[in-house]
Coordinates of C-alpha atoms in Angstrom, one line a residue:
Chain A
M1 CA 70.5 -101.2 -30.1
N2 CA 67.5 -101.6 -32.7
D3 CA 64.2 -102.8 -31.1
E4 CA 63.7 -105.4 -34.1
N5 CA 67.0 -107.2 -33.3
L6 CA 66.0 -107.3 -29.6
K7 CA 62.7 -109.2 -30.4
P8 CA 64.6 -112.8 -30.5
T9 CA 66.4 -111.8 -27.2
V10 CA 63.0 -110.8 -25.6
E11 CA 61.7 -114.3 -26.6
R12 CA 64.6 -116.2 -25.1
I13 CA 64.2 -114.3 -21.9
L14 CA 60.5 -115.0 -21.7
R15 CA 61.5 -118.8 -22.2
G16 CA 63.8 -118.4 -19.2
D17 CA 67.1 -118.2 -20.9
F18 CA 69.2 -116.4 -18.1
K19 CA 72.1 -115.9 -20.4
A20 CA 70.0 -113.7 -22.7
F21 CA 68.6 -111.8 -19.9
K22 CA 72.2 -111.5 -18.7
D23 CA 73.2 -109.7 -22.1
F24 CA 70.2 -107.8 -22.0
V25 CA 71.2 -106.3 -18.5
D26 CA 74.7 -105.6 -19.6
N27 CA 73.4 -103.7 -22.8
H28 CA 70.9 -101.5 -20.8
K29 CA 72.6 -101.0 -17.3
K30 CA 74.2 -97.7 -18.7
L31 CA 70.7 -96.0 -19.4
V32 CA 69.4 -97.4 -16.2
S33 CA 72.2 -96.2 -14.0
F34 CA 72.3 -93.0 -15.7
I35 CA 68.6 -92.3 -14.4
V36 CA 69.0 -93.8 -11.0
F37 CA 72.4 -92.2 -10.3
R38 CA 70.9 -88.8 -11.1
M39 CA 67.5 -89.2 -9.2
V40 CA 68.7 -90.8 -6.0
P41 CA 70.7 -88.7 -3.6
N42 CA 71.9 -91.5 -1.3
S43 CA 75.0 -93.6 -2.9
V44 CA 74.5 -96.5 -1.0
D45 CA 71.0 -97.3 -2.3
R46 CA 71.8 -96.5 -5.9
E47 CA 73.0 -100.0 -7.0
D48 CA 70.2 -101.9 -5.2
I49 CA 67.7 -99.7 -7.0
C50 CA 69.3 -100.4 -10.5
Q51 CA 69.1 -104.2 -9.7
D52 CA 65.6 -103.7 -8.5
V53 CA 64.8 -102.0 -11.9
F54 CA 65.8 -105.1 -13.7
V55 CA 64.1 -107.3 -11.6
K56 CA 60.9 -105.4 -12.3
V57 CA 61.9 -105.7 -16.0
F58 CA 62.0 -109.2 -15.9
Q59 CA 58.6 -109.6 -14.1
N60 CA 56.8 -107.3 -16.5
L61 CA 58.7 -108.4 -19.7
Q62 CA 55.8 -110.6 -20.9
N63 CA 53.4 -107.6 -20.8
F64 CA 55.8 -105.7 -23.2
Q65 CA 54.3 -105.7 -26.5
F66 CA 56.9 -103.4 -28.3
Q67 CA 54.3 -100.5 -28.3
C68 CA 57.3 -98.0 -27.6
K69 CA 60.7 -98.3 -27.7
I70 CA 62.3 -100.5 -25.3
S71 CA 64.9 -97.9 -23.8
T72 CA 61.7 -95.8 -23.1
W73 CA 59.8 -98.6 -21.5
L74 CA 63.0 -99.5 -19.4
A75 CA 63.6 -95.6 -18.4
K76 CA 59.8 -95.4 -17.1
I77 CA 60.5 -98.3 -15.0
A78 CA 63.7 -96.8 -13.6
Y79 CA 62.1 -93.2 -13.3
N80 CA 58.9 -94.9 -11.4
T81 CA 61.2 -96.9 -9.1
C82 CA 63.2 -94.0 -8.1
Y83 CA 60.1 -91.8 -7.7
N84 CA 58.6 -94.5 -5.4
Y85 CA 61.9 -94.6 -3.6
L86 CA 62.1 -90.8 -3.3
E87 CA 58.4 -90.7 -1.9
K88 CA 59.2 -93.5 0.6
K89 CA 62.1 -91.3 1.8
R90 CA 59.9 -88.2 1.7
I91 CA 62.5 -86.4 -0.9
P92 CA 60.4 -84.0 -3.3
L93 CA 61.1 -84.4 -6.9
F94 CA 59.6 -80.8 -7.7
D95 CA 61.7 -79.0 -5.2
D96 CA 64.6 -76.7 -4.6
E97 CA 65.6 -78.0 -1.1
T98 CA 66.7 -81.4 -2.0
P99 CA 70.0 -83.0 -0.1
V100 CA 72.5 -82.6 -3.0
S101 CA 74.4 -85.8 -3.5
K102 CA 78.3 -85.3 -2.9
S103 CA 79.6 -88.6 -4.1
F104 CA 79.1 -89.2 -7.8
D105 CA 81.5 -91.8 -8.3
A106 CA 81.9 -91.8 -12.2
I107 CA 85.1 -92.7 -13.6
P108 CA 85.8 -91.0 -16.8
S109 CA 86.3 -93.7 -19.8
A110 CA 87.8 -91.7 -22.3
I111 CA 91.6 -91.3 -22.7
Y112 CA 93.3 -88.0 -23.3
S113 CA 96.8 -86.8 -22.8
P114 CA 97.8 -86.1 -19.3
I115 CA 96.8 -82.5 -19.2
D116 CA 93.9 -82.7 -21.3
Y117 CA 92.8 -85.4 -19.2
I118 CA 93.1 -83.4 -16.1
E119 CA 91.5 -80.6 -17.5
K120 CA 88.6 -82.7 -18.9
Q121 CA 88.5 -84.3 -15.3
E122 CA 88.0 -80.9 -13.8
Q123 CA 85.5 -79.7 -16.1
N124 CA 83.5 -83.2 -15.8
V125 CA 83.7 -82.7 -12.0
L126 CA 82.6 -79.0 -11.8
L127 CA 79.6 -79.8 -14.3
H128 CA 78.7 -82.8 -12.2
R129 CA 78.5 -80.5 -9.0
E130 CA 76.6 -77.7 -10.9
I131 CA 74.1 -80.4 -12.3
D132 CA 73.7 -82.1 -8.6
K133 CA 72.8 -78.5 -7.5
L134 CA 69.9 -78.3 -9.9
K135 CA 66.3 -79.4 -8.7
P136 CA 65.8 -83.0 -9.0
V137 CA 63.1 -82.5 -11.9
Y138 CA 65.8 -80.6 -13.8
R139 CA 68.2 -83.1 -13.3
T140 CA 66.3 -86.1 -14.3
I141 CA 65.2 -84.3 -17.6
I142 CA 69.0 -83.2 -18.4
T143 CA 69.8 -86.7 -17.9
L144 CA 66.8 -88.3 -20.0
Y145 CA 67.3 -85.9 -22.8
H146 CA 71.1 -85.8 -23.0
L147 CA 72.3 -89.1 -22.0
N148 CA 69.5 -91.5 -22.6
E149 CA 68.8 -89.7 -25.8
L150 CA 64.8 -89.5 -25.1
S151 CA 62.8 -87.0 -27.1
Y152 CA 60.6 -84.2 -25.3
N153 CA 57.6 -86.6 -25.9
E154 CA 59.0 -89.6 -24.6
I155 CA 60.4 -87.7 -21.5
G156 CA 56.7 -86.3 -21.0
D157 CA 55.3 -89.8 -21.5
I158 CA 57.9 -91.1 -18.8
M159 CA 57.5 -88.3 -16.0
K160 CA 53.7 -87.6 -17.0
L161 CA 54.4 -84.3 -18.1
P162 CA 53.1 -82.0 -21.0
E163 CA 55.9 -82.0 -23.8
G164 CA 55.9 -77.9 -23.4
T165 CA 56.7 -78.1 -19.9
V166 CA 59.6 -80.8 -20.5
K167 CA 60.8 -78.3 -23.0
S168 CA 60.5 -75.5 -20.8
Y169 CA 62.2 -77.2 -18.0
L170 CA 65.1 -78.5 -20.2
F171 CA 65.7 -74.9 -21.3
R172 CA 65.7 -73.2 -18.2
A173 CA 68.0 -76.1 -16.5
R174 CA 70.6 -75.8 -19.6
K175 CA 70.4 -71.9 -19.1
I176 CA 71.2 -72.2 -15.1
L177 CA 74.0 -74.6 -15.9
K178 CA 75.5 -72.3 -18.7
E179 CA 75.5 -69.2 -16.2
Q180 CA 76.7 -71.2 -13.2
L181 CA 79.4 -72.8 -15.3
S182 CA 80.5 -69.3 -16.8
A183 CA 80.6 -67.6 -13.5
K184 CA 83.1 -70.7 -12.2
Y185 CA 85.4 -70.4 -15.0
R186 CA 85.4 -66.6 -14.6
E187 CA 86.4 -67.0 -11.1
E188 CA 89.3 -69.4 -11.9
E189 CA 90.5 -67.2 -14.3
L190 CA 90.7 -64.5 -11.8
C191 CA 92.5 -66.5 -9.4
Chain B
M1 CA 66.9 -61.7 -41.7
L2 CA 66.9 -61.4 -37.7
S3 CA 68.0 -57.9 -36.7
D4 CA 67.7 -58.4 -32.9
H5 CA 70.1 -60.4 -31.0
L6 CA 69.1 -64.1 -30.2
N7 CA 67.8 -65.1 -27.2
D8 CA 68.7 -68.2 -25.1
D9 CA 65.6 -70.1 -26.2
L10 CA 66.0 -69.8 -29.7
I11 CA 69.6 -70.8 -29.6
Q12 CA 68.5 -74.0 -27.9
E13 CA 65.8 -74.5 -30.4
F14 CA 68.2 -74.2 -33.2
L15 CA 70.8 -76.8 -31.3
D16 CA 68.0 -79.1 -30.6
G17 CA 66.9 -79.1 -34.4
N18 CA 63.4 -77.9 -33.7
L19 CA 63.6 -74.8 -36.4
S20 CA 62.1 -75.0 -39.6
V21 CA 64.3 -74.9 -42.8
F22 CA 63.5 -71.2 -43.4
E23 CA 64.1 -70.3 -39.7
R24 CA 67.6 -72.1 -39.6
Q25 CA 68.8 -70.2 -42.6
Q26 CA 67.6 -66.9 -41.0
F27 CA 69.5 -68.0 -37.7
E28 CA 72.6 -69.1 -39.5
K29 CA 72.8 -65.7 -41.5
H30 CA 72.4 -63.9 -38.3
V31 CA 75.1 -65.8 -36.3
Q32 CA 77.7 -65.5 -39.1
N33 CA 77.4 -61.4 -39.0
C34 CA 76.9 -61.2 -35.1
D35 CA 79.8 -62.0 -33.0
K36 CA 78.1 -61.7 -29.7
C37 CA 75.4 -64.1 -30.7
R38 CA 77.9 -66.6 -32.2
W39 CA 79.7 -66.6 -29.0
R40 CA 76.5 -67.3 -27.0
M41 CA 75.6 -70.1 -29.3
E42 CA 79.3 -71.5 -29.1
E43 CA 79.0 -71.4 -25.1
F44 CA 75.7 -73.3 -25.7
E45 CA 77.4 -75.8 -28.0
E46 CA 80.2 -76.5 -25.4
L47 CA 77.7 -77.1 -22.9
F48 CA 75.6 -79.6 -25.0
S49 CA 79.0 -81.5 -25.9
E50 CA 79.7 -81.8 -22.2
L51 CA 76.1 -82.9 -21.3
N52 CA 76.2 -85.5 -24.1
E53 CA 79.7 -86.7 -23.2
Q54 CA 79.3 -87.6 -19.7
P55 CA 81.4 -90.7 -18.4
E56 CA 79.9 -93.9 -18.0
I57 CA 79.0 -94.8 -14.4
Q58 CA 80.8 -97.7 -13.1
L59 CA 78.8 -100.4 -11.2
S60 CA 80.3 -103.0 -9.3
R61 CA 81.9 -106.0 -11.3
S62 CA 79.5 -108.4 -9.9
F63 CA 76.4 -106.2 -10.8
T64 CA 75.0 -108.4 -13.6
K65 CA 75.7 -111.5 -11.7
K66 CA 73.4 -110.1 -8.5
V67 CA 70.7 -109.2 -11.0
V68 CA 70.3 -112.6 -12.7
K69 CA 70.5 -114.2 -9.2
K70 CA 68.0 -111.9 -7.9
T71 CA 65.8 -112.7 -10.7
R72 CA 66.5 -116.3 -10.7
K73 CA 65.3 -116.3 -7.1
E74 CA 62.2 -114.7 -8.0
F75 CA 61.4 -116.9 -11.0
V76 CA 62.0 -120.2 -9.1
G77 CA 59.8 -118.6 -6.4
S78 CA 56.8 -118.1 -8.6
L79 CA 57.4 -121.5 -10.5
Q80 CA 57.5 -123.5 -7.1
F81 CA 54.3 -121.7 -6.1
G82 CA 52.6 -122.7 -9.6
L83 CA 53.5 -126.4 -8.8
M84 CA 52.3 -126.0 -5.3
Q85 CA 49.1 -124.8 -6.4
I86 CA 48.5 -127.8 -8.7
F87 CA 49.5 -130.1 -6.0
F88 CA 47.2 -128.6 -3.7
T89 CA 44.4 -128.4 -6.2
L90 CA 44.8 -132.2 -6.9
A91 CA 44.9 -132.9 -3.2
F92 CA 41.8 -131.3 -2.4
I93 CA 39.8 -133.0 -5.4
I94 CA 41.1 -136.4 -4.1
I95 CA 40.0 -135.6 -0.6
A96 CA 36.9 -134.0 -1.8
I97 CA 35.9 -137.2 -3.4
N98 CA 36.9 -139.5 -0.6
V99 CA 34.9 -137.5 1.8
L100 CA 32.0 -137.7 -0.8
F101 CA 32.2 -141.5 -0.8
Y102 CA 32.5 -141.7 2.9
Y103 CA 29.5 -139.7 3.9
V104 CA 27.1 -140.4 0.8
E105 CA 25.8 -143.6 0.2
L106 CA 26.3 -144.2 -3.5
D107 CA 27.1 -147.8 -3.8
T108 CA 26.0 -148.1 -7.4
L109 CA 27.7 -144.9 -8.3
K110 CA 30.9 -146.4 -6.6
S111 CA 30.6 -149.5 -8.3
D112 CA 30.2 -147.7 -11.6
V113 CA 33.0 -145.5 -11.0
Q114 CA 35.2 -148.6 -10.1
N115 CA 34.1 -150.4 -13.2
T116 CA 35.1 -147.2 -15.3
V117 CA 38.4 -147.0 -13.4
N118 CA 39.1 -150.7 -14.2
A119 CA 38.3 -150.3 -17.7
T120 CA 40.3 -147.4 -18.4
F121 CA 43.3 -148.2 -16.4
G122 CA 43.1 -151.8 -16.4
F123 CA 46.1 -151.9 -18.3
I124 CA 48.4 -150.4 -15.4
P125 CA 48.4 -153.7 -13.4
K126 CA 49.2 -155.7 -16.5
M127 CA 52.0 -153.2 -17.3
L128 CA 53.3 -153.1 -13.9
S129 CA 53.8 -157.2 -13.8
V130 CA 55.5 -157.0 -17.1
F131 CA 57.7 -154.2 -15.5
Q132 CA 58.1 -156.4 -12.3
G133 CA 59.3 -159.0 -14.5
L134 CA 62.0 -156.9 -16.2
L135 CA 63.1 -155.5 -12.9
G136 CA 63.1 -158.9 -11.2
G137 CA 66.6 -159.1 -13.0
I138 CA 68.0 -155.7 -12.0
T139 CA 69.4 -155.0 -8.6
S140 CA 67.8 -152.8 -6.0
H141 CA 70.1 -150.0 -6.4
T142 CA 69.8 -149.8 -10.1
R143 CA 65.8 -149.9 -9.5
Y144 CA 66.0 -147.1 -7.3
A145 CA 68.2 -145.0 -9.8
L146 CA 65.6 -145.7 -12.4
F147 CA 62.8 -144.6 -10.3
A148 CA 64.7 -141.4 -9.6
A149 CA 65.4 -140.9 -13.1
I150 CA 61.7 -141.2 -13.9
I151 CA 60.4 -138.9 -11.3
L152 CA 63.1 -136.5 -12.4
L153 CA 61.9 -136.7 -16.0
M154 CA 58.4 -136.1 -15.0
L155 CA 59.1 -133.0 -13.0
L156 CA 61.1 -131.7 -15.8
V157 CA 58.0 -132.0 -18.1
A158 CA 55.9 -130.7 -15.5
D159 CA 58.1 -127.7 -15.3
R160 CA 58.1 -127.1 -18.9
L161 CA 54.4 -127.4 -19.3
V162 CA 53.9 -125.1 -16.4
F163 CA 56.3 -122.4 -17.7
Q164 CA 55.0 -122.8 -21.2
N165 CA 51.5 -122.0 -19.9
K166 CA 52.5 -119.0 -17.9
H167 CA 53.9 -117.3 -21.0
K168 CA 52.0 -118.7 -23.9
N169 CA 49.8 -115.0 -24.1
A170 CA 53.1 -113.1 -24.9
S171 CA 53.2 -111.4 -28.4
Y172 CA 55.3 -108.9 -30.1
S173 CA 53.4 -107.1 -32.8
K174 CA 54.2 -103.5 -32.9

């Protein structure tokens, strides 16, 4: 969504138009949910945290001057909200030993033939499992780059990391995923 | 032309679109002639494609409704707080003036103030008597309904004024 097109919506929200805010939430909940669901291991808290993110967005919208893309600003709020949650629960972001979420309840929305659908689902499940095994910081960067389509610079701004570090983590995360997935597929072929 | 095999980082740089035109050409030339590197690049391409196509997360049907409800509560809460601030400020000023007149002998000032108030707001008793005349013909139920409507209108105006004042500094220049 083009930020120029969002300016009238933002103005309406600031005037107290809750219908405009409802549309805004519907258009941006995908972006927020990707970040929250990847960072927060507890499935019970995820949706509440997504709601809190949007409440914070509403509270701070008057301070947003379009100095960056609105998606970057939203991602920053989502990331900071999750970071504070993890700190409260004493779950480190930059650590190997993080509880892995076993309940990533995503339902594929694409439609395939039955066999392809099952194969696609299995691939998705396998990929999710391997992503969940990554360090939280790698998971977050993978999500922000591939799902939220943010640049290295934008990710660095959100996570307060240098661009070089973001790139290095991203490349490392992908390498790990590729190796893990290749090993899994080879295992399945041997069965 | 690249003679050594491509490392994983270079493959990712290529797929992320970070290479210069010359580097891209060199890369593509190598990949055309090297099966091993082409196969590794295809593995990464497939991974990128899977990562980009992650299914949408299904939030509850009432998610947006709950967000709007939560936000409305916060918004109304802050607005009520704003009106309460105005009310208490006015009440404080009125009490302070009354205390001042009670403890300080300011007969001259008092009479001056009274004269000013009568001159400025003297039209109100006249208006009230005209209004009373008009109201004389209306039943008491209608009178109460009319007063309620006037008070509601005043609250709506106050609500608008307070809200506009809160957000008047928002600007949208890039």
